[in-house]
PDB file of C-alpha atoms and ligand atoms in Angstrom:
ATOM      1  CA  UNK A   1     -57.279  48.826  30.617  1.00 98.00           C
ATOM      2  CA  UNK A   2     -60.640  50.703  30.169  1.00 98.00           C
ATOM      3  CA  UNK A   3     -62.182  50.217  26.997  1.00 98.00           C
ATOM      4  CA  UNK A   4     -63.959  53.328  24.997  1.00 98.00           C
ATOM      5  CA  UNK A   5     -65.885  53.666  22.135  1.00 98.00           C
ATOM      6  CA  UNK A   6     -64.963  56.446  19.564  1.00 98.00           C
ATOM      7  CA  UNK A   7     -67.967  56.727  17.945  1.00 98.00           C
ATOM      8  CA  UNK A   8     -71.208  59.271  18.195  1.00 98.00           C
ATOM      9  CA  UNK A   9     -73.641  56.533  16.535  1.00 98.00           C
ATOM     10  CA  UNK A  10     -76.159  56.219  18.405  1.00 98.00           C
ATOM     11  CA  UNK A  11     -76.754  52.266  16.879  1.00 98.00           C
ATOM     12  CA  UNK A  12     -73.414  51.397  17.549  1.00 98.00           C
ATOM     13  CA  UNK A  13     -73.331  53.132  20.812  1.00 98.00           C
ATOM     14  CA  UNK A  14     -76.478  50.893  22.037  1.00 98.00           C
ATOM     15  CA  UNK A  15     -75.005  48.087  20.549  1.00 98.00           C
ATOM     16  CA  UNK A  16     -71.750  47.855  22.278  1.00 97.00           C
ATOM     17  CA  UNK A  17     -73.480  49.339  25.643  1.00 97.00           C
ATOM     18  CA  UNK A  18     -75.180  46.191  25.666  1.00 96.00           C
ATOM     19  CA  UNK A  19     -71.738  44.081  26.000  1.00 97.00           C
ATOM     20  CA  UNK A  20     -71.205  45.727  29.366  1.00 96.00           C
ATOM     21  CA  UNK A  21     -67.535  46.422  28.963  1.00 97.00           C
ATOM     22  CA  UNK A  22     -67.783  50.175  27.696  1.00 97.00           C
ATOM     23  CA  UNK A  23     -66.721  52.819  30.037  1.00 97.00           C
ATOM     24  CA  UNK A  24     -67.118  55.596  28.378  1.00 98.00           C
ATOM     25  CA  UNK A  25     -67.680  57.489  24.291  1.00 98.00           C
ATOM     26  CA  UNK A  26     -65.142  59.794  22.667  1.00 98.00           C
ATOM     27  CA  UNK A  27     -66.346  61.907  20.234  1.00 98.00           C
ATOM     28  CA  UNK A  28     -64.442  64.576  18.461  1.00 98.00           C
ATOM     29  CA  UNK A  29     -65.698  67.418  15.661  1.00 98.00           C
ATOM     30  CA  UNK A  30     -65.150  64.625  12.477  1.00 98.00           C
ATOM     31  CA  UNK A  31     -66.866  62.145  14.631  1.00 98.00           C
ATOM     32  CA  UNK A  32     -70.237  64.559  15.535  1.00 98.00           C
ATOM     33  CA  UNK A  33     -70.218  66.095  11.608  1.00 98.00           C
ATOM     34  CA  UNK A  34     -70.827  62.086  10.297  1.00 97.00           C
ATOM     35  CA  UNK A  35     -73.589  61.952  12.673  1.00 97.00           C
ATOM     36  CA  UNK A  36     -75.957  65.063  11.310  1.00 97.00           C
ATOM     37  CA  UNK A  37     -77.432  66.142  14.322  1.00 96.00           C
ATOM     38  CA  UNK A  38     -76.439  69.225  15.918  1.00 97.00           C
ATOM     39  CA  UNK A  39     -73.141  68.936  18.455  1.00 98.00           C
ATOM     40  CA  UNK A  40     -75.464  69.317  22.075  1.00 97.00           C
ATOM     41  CA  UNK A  41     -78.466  66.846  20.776  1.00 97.00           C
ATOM     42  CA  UNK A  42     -75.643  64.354  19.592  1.00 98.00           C
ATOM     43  CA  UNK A  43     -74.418  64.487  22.929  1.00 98.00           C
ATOM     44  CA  UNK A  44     -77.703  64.644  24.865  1.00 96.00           C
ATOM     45  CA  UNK A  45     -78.636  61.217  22.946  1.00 97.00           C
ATOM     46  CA  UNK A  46     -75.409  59.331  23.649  1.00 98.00           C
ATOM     47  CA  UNK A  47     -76.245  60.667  27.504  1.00 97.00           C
ATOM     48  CA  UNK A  48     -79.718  58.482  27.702  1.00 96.00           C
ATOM     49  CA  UNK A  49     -78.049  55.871  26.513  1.00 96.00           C
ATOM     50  CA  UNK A  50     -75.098  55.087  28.743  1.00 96.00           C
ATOM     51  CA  UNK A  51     -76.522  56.768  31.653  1.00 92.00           C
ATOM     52  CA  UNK A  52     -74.724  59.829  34.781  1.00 91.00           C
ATOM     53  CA  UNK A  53     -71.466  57.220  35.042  1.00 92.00           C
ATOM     54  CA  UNK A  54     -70.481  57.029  31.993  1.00 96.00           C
ATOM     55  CA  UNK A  55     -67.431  59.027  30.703  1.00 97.00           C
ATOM     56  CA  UNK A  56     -68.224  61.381  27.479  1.00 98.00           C
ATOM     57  CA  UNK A  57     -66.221  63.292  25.749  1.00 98.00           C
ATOM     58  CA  UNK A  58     -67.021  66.294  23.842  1.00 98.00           C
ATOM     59  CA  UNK A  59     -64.512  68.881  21.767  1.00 98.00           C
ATOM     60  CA  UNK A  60     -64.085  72.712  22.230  1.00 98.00           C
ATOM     61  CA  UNK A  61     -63.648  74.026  19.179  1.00 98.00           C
ATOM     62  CA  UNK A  62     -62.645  77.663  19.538  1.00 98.00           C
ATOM     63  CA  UNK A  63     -58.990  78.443  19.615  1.00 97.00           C
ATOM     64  CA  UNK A  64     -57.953  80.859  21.977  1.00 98.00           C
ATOM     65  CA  UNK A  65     -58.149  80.101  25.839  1.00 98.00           C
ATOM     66  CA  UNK A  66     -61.039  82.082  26.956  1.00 98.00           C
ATOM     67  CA  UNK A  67     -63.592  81.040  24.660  1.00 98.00           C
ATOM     68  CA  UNK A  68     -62.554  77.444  24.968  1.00 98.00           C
ATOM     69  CA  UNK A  69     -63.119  77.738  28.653  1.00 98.00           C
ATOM     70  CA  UNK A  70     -66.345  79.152  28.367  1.00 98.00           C
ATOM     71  CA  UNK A  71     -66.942  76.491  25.637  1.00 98.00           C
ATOM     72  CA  UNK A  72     -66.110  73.504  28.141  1.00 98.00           C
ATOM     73  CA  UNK A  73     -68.492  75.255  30.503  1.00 98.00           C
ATOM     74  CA  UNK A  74     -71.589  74.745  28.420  1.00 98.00           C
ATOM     75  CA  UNK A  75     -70.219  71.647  27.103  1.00 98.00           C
ATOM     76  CA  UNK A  76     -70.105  70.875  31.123  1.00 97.00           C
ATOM     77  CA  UNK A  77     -73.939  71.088  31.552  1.00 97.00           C
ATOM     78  CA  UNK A  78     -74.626  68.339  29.217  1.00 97.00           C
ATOM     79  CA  UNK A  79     -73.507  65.355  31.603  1.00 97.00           C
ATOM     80  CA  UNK A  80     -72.837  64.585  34.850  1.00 95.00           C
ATOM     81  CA  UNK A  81     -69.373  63.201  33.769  1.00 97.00           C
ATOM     82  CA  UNK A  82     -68.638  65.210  30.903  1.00 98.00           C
ATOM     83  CA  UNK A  83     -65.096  65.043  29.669  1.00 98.00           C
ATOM     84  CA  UNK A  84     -63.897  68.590  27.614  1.00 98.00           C
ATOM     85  CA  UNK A  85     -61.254  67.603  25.044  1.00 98.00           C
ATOM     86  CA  UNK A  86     -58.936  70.650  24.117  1.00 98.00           C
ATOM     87  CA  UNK A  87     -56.638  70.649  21.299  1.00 98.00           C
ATOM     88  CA  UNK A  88     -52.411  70.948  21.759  1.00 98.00           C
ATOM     89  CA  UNK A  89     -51.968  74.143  21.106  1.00 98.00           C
ATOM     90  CA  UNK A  90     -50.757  77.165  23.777  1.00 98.00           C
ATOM     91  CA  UNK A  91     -53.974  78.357  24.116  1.00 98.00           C
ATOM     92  CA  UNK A  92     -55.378  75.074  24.622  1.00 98.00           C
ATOM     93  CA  UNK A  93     -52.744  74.102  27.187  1.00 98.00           C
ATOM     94  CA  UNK A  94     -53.375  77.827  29.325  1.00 98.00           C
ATOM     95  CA  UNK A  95     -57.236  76.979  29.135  1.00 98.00           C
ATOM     96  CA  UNK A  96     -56.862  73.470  30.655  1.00 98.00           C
ATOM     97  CA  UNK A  97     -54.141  74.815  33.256  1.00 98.00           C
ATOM     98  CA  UNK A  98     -57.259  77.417  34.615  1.00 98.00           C
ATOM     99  CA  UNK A  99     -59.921  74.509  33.551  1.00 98.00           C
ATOM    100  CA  UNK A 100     -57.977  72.009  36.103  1.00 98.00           C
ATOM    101  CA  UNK A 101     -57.345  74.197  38.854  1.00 98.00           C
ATOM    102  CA  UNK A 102     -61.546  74.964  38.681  1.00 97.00           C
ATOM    103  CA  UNK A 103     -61.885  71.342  38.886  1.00 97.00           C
ATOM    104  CA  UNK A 104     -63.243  70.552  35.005  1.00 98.00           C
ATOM    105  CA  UNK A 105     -62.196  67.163  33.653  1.00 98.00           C
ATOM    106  CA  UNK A 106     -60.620  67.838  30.573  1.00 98.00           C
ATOM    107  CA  UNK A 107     -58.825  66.248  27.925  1.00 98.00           C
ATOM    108  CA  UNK A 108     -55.620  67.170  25.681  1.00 98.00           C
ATOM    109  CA  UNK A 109     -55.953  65.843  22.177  1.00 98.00           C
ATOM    110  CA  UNK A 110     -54.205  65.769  19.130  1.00 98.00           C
ATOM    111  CA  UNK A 111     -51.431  64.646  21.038  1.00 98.00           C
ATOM    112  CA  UNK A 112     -48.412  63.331  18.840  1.00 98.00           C
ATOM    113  CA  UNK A 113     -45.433  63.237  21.052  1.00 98.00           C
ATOM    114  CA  UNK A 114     -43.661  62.731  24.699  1.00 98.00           C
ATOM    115  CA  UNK A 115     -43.046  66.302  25.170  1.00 98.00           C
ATOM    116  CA  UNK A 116     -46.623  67.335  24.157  1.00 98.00           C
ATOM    117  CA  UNK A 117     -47.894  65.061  27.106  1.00 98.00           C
ATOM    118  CA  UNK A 118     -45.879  66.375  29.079  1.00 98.00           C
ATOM    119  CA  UNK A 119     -46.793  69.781  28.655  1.00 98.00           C
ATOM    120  CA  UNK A 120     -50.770  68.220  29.549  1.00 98.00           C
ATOM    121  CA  UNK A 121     -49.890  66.700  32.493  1.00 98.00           C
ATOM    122  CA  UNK A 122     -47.582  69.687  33.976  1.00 98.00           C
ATOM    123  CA  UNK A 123     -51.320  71.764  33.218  1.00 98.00           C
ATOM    124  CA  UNK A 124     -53.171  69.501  35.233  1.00 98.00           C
ATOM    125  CA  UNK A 125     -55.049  67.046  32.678  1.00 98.00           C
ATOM    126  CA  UNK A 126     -57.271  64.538  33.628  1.00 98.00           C
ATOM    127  CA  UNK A 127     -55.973  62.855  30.189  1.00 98.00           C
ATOM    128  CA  UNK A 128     -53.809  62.730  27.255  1.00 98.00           C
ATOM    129  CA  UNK A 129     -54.822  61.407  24.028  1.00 98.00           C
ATOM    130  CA  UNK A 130     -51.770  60.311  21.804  1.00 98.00           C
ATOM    131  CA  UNK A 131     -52.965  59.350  18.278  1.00 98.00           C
ATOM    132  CA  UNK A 132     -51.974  56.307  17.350  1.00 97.00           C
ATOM    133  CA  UNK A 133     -52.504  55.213  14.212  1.00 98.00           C
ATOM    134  CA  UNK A 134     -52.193  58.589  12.520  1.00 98.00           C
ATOM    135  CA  UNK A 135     -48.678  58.470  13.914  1.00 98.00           C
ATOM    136  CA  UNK A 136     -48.774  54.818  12.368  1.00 98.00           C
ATOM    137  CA  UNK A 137     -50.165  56.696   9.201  1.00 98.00           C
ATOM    138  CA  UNK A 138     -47.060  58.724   8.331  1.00 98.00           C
ATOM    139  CA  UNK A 139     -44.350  56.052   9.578  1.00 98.00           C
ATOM    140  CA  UNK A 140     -43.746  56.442  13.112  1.00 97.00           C
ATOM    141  CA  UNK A 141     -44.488  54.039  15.744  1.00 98.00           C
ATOM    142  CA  UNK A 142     -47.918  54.726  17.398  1.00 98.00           C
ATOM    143  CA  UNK A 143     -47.174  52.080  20.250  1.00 98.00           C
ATOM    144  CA  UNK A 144     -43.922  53.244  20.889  1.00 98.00           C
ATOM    145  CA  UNK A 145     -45.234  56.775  21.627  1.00 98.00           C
ATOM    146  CA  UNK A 146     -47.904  55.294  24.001  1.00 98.00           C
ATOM    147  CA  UNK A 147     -44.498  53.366  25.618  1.00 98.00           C
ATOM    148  CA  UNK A 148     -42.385  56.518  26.265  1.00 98.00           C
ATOM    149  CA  UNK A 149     -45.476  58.696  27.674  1.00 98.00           C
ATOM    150  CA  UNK A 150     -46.335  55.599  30.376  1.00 97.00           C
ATOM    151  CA  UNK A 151     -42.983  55.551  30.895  1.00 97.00           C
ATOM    152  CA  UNK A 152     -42.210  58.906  31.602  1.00 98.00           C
ATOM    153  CA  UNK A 153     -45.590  59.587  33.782  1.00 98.00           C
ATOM    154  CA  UNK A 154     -45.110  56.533  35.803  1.00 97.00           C
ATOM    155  CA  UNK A 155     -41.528  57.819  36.160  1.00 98.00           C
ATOM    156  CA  UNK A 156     -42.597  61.203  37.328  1.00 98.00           C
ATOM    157  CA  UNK A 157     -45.743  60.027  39.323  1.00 97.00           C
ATOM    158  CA  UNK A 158     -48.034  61.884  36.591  1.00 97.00           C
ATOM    159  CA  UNK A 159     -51.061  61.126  37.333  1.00 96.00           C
ATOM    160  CA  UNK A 160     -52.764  62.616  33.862  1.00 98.00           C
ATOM    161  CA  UNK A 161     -54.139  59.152  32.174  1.00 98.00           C
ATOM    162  CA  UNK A 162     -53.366  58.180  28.441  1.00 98.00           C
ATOM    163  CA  UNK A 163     -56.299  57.605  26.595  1.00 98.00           C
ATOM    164  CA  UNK A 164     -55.254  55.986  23.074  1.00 98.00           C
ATOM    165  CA  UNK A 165     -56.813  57.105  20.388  1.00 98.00           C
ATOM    166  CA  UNK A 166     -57.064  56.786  16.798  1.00 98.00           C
ATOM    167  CA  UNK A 167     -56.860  52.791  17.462  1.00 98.00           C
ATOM    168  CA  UNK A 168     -57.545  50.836  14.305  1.00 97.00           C
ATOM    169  CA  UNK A 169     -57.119  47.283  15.136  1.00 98.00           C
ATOM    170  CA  UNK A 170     -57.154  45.143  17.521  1.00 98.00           C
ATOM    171  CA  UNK A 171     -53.435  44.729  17.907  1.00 98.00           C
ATOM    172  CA  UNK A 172     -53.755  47.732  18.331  1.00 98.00           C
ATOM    173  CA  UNK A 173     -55.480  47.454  21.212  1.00 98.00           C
ATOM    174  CA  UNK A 174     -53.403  44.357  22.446  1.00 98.00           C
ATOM    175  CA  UNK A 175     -50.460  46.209  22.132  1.00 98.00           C
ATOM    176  CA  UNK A 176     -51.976  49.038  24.086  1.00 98.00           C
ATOM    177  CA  UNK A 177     -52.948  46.833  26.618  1.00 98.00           C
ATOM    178  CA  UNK A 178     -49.555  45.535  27.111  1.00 97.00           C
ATOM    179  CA  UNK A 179     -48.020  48.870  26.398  1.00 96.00           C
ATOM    180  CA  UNK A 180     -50.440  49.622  30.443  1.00 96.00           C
ATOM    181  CA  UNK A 181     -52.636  52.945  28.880  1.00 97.00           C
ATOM    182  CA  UNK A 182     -55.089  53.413  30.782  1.00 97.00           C
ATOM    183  CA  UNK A 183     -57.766  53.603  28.301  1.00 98.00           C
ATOM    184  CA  UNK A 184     -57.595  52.554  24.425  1.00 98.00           C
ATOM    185  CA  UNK A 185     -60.864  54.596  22.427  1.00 98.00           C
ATOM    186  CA  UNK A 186     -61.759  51.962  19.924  1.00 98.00           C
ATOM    187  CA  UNK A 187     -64.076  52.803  17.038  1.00 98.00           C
ATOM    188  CA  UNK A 188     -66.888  49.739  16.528  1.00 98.00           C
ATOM    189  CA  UNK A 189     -65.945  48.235  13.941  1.00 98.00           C
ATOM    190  CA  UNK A 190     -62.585  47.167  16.265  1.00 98.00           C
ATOM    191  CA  UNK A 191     -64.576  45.804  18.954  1.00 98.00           C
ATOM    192  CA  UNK A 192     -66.418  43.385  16.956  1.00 98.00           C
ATOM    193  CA  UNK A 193     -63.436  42.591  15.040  1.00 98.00           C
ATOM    194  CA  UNK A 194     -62.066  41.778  18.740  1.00 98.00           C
ATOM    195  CA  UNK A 195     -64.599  38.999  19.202  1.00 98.00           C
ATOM    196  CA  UNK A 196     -63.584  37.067  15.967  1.00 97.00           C
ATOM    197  CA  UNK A 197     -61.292  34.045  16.023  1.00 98.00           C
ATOM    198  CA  UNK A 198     -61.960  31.382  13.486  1.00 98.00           C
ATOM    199  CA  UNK A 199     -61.428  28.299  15.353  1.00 98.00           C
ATOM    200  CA  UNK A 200     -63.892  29.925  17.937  1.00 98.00           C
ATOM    201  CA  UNK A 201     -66.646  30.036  14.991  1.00 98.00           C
ATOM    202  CA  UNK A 202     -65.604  26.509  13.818  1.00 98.00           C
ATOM    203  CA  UNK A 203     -65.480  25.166  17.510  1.00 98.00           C
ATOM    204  CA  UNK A 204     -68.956  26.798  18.236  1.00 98.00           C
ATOM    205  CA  UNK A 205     -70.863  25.593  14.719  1.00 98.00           C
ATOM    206  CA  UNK A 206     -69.254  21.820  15.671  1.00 98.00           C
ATOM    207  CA  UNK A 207     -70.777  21.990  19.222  1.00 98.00           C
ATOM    208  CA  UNK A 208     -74.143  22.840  17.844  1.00 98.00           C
ATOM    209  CA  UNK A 209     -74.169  20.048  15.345  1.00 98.00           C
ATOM    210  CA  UNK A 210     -72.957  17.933  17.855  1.00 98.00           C
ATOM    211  CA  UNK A 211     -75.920  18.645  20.318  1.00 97.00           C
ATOM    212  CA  UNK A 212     -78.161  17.617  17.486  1.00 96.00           C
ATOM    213  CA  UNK A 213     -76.915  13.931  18.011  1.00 97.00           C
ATOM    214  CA  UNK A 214     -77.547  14.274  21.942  1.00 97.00           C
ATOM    215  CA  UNK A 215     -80.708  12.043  22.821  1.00 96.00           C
ATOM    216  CA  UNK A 216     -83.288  14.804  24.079  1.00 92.00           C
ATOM    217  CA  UNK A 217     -86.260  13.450  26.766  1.00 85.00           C
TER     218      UNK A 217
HETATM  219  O1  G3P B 301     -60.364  60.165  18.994  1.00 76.70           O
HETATM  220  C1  G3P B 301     -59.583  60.539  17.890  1.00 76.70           C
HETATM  221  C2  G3P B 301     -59.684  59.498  16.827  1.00 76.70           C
HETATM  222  O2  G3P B 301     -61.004  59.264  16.551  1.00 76.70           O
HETATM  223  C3  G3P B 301     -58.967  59.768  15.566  1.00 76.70           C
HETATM  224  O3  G3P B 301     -59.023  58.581  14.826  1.00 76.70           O
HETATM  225  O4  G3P B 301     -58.877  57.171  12.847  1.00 76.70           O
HETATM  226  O5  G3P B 301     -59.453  59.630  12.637  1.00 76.70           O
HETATM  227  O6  G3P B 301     -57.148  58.911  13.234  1.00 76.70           O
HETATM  228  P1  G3P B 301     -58.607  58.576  13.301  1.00 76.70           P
END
């Protein structure tokens, strides 16, 4: 499973770019209005840091079908691999439906059930992104929806690719894992919460006190 970051913070962008196990930054309108800057420059920025191969994704936000595909257009021009998330809505689904069969990467978001995916995969898109924990949020199961969308594309020989959003955990991200999405966006403050174990932290301050004792030439 491809990990994400679902952040447009530039520090935190750098930061986990260093780890090399980021494929790729989701972004969506919330995301780019924390960050100040206007949408393109946010974009341009994250671009120098994680270089051409590097999935981003950036948000139309008009809502009928022909000015979100001219939208994903100039959203297009900012990146080599530029991923154009659309929102579930009609018009968003007839955009990506003439946006796939042009060849543009897009993305269906504000996904919140089976039948919603399927409706982005029968128009053609590169991915899906389920929302997780905002399912999680008003007591539904988040995993189980990622469950019955694999199931059903891998069923159908779909070949649209879930990216998870709205993670907020790592067991989140376990589950998602295990669960076979593709891709689980994880916000920052996840990922470093992914590194932390305490017996890990114990185990590695006892080796270091331990070394002290080793005669040294
Ligand atoms: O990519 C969408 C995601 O960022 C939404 O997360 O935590 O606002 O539900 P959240």
């Amino acid at each position: 499973m491809k990990i994400f970051i679902d952040t447009a913070n530039i520090n935190d962008i750098k930061s986990a770019f260093e780890l090399g196990i980021i494929e790729g930054v989701t972004t969506n309108p919330t995301i780019i209005s924390k960050e100040g800057k206007k949408f393109e420059d946010a974009i341009k920025e994250i671009a120098e840091i994680v270089g051409e191969d590097t999935y981003i994704f950036g948000e139309v936000v008009s809502l009928d079908a022909e000015n979100m595909i001219k939208e994903a257009y100039e959203i297009k021009k900012l990146h080599k691999n530029m991923i154009i998330k659309i929102p579930m809505c009609k018009e968003g689904i007839k955009a990506v439906s003439k946006l796939s069969k042009d060849g543009v990467k897009t993305c269906v978001t504000l996904c919140f059930s089976a039948a919603q995916a399927i409706l982005a995969a029968n128009a053609g898109a590169t991915y899906v992104a389920p929302f997780l924990g905002r399912v999680d949020d008003i007591g539904g199961n988040g995993i189980h929806l990622i469950q019955e969308i694999m199931e059903i594309f891998e069923m159908q020989g779909m070949d649209t690719q879930i990216v998870a959003a709205s993670t907020r955990h790592p067991l989140h991200v376990i589950e998602l894992a295990k669960a076979g999405a593709h891709v689980a966006t994880v916000p920052y403050k996840t990922i470093m919460q992914m590194f932390e174990h305490p017996l890990t932290t114990n185990g590695l301050a006892q080796f270091m006190k331990d070394w002290e004792k080793v005669p040294k030439a």
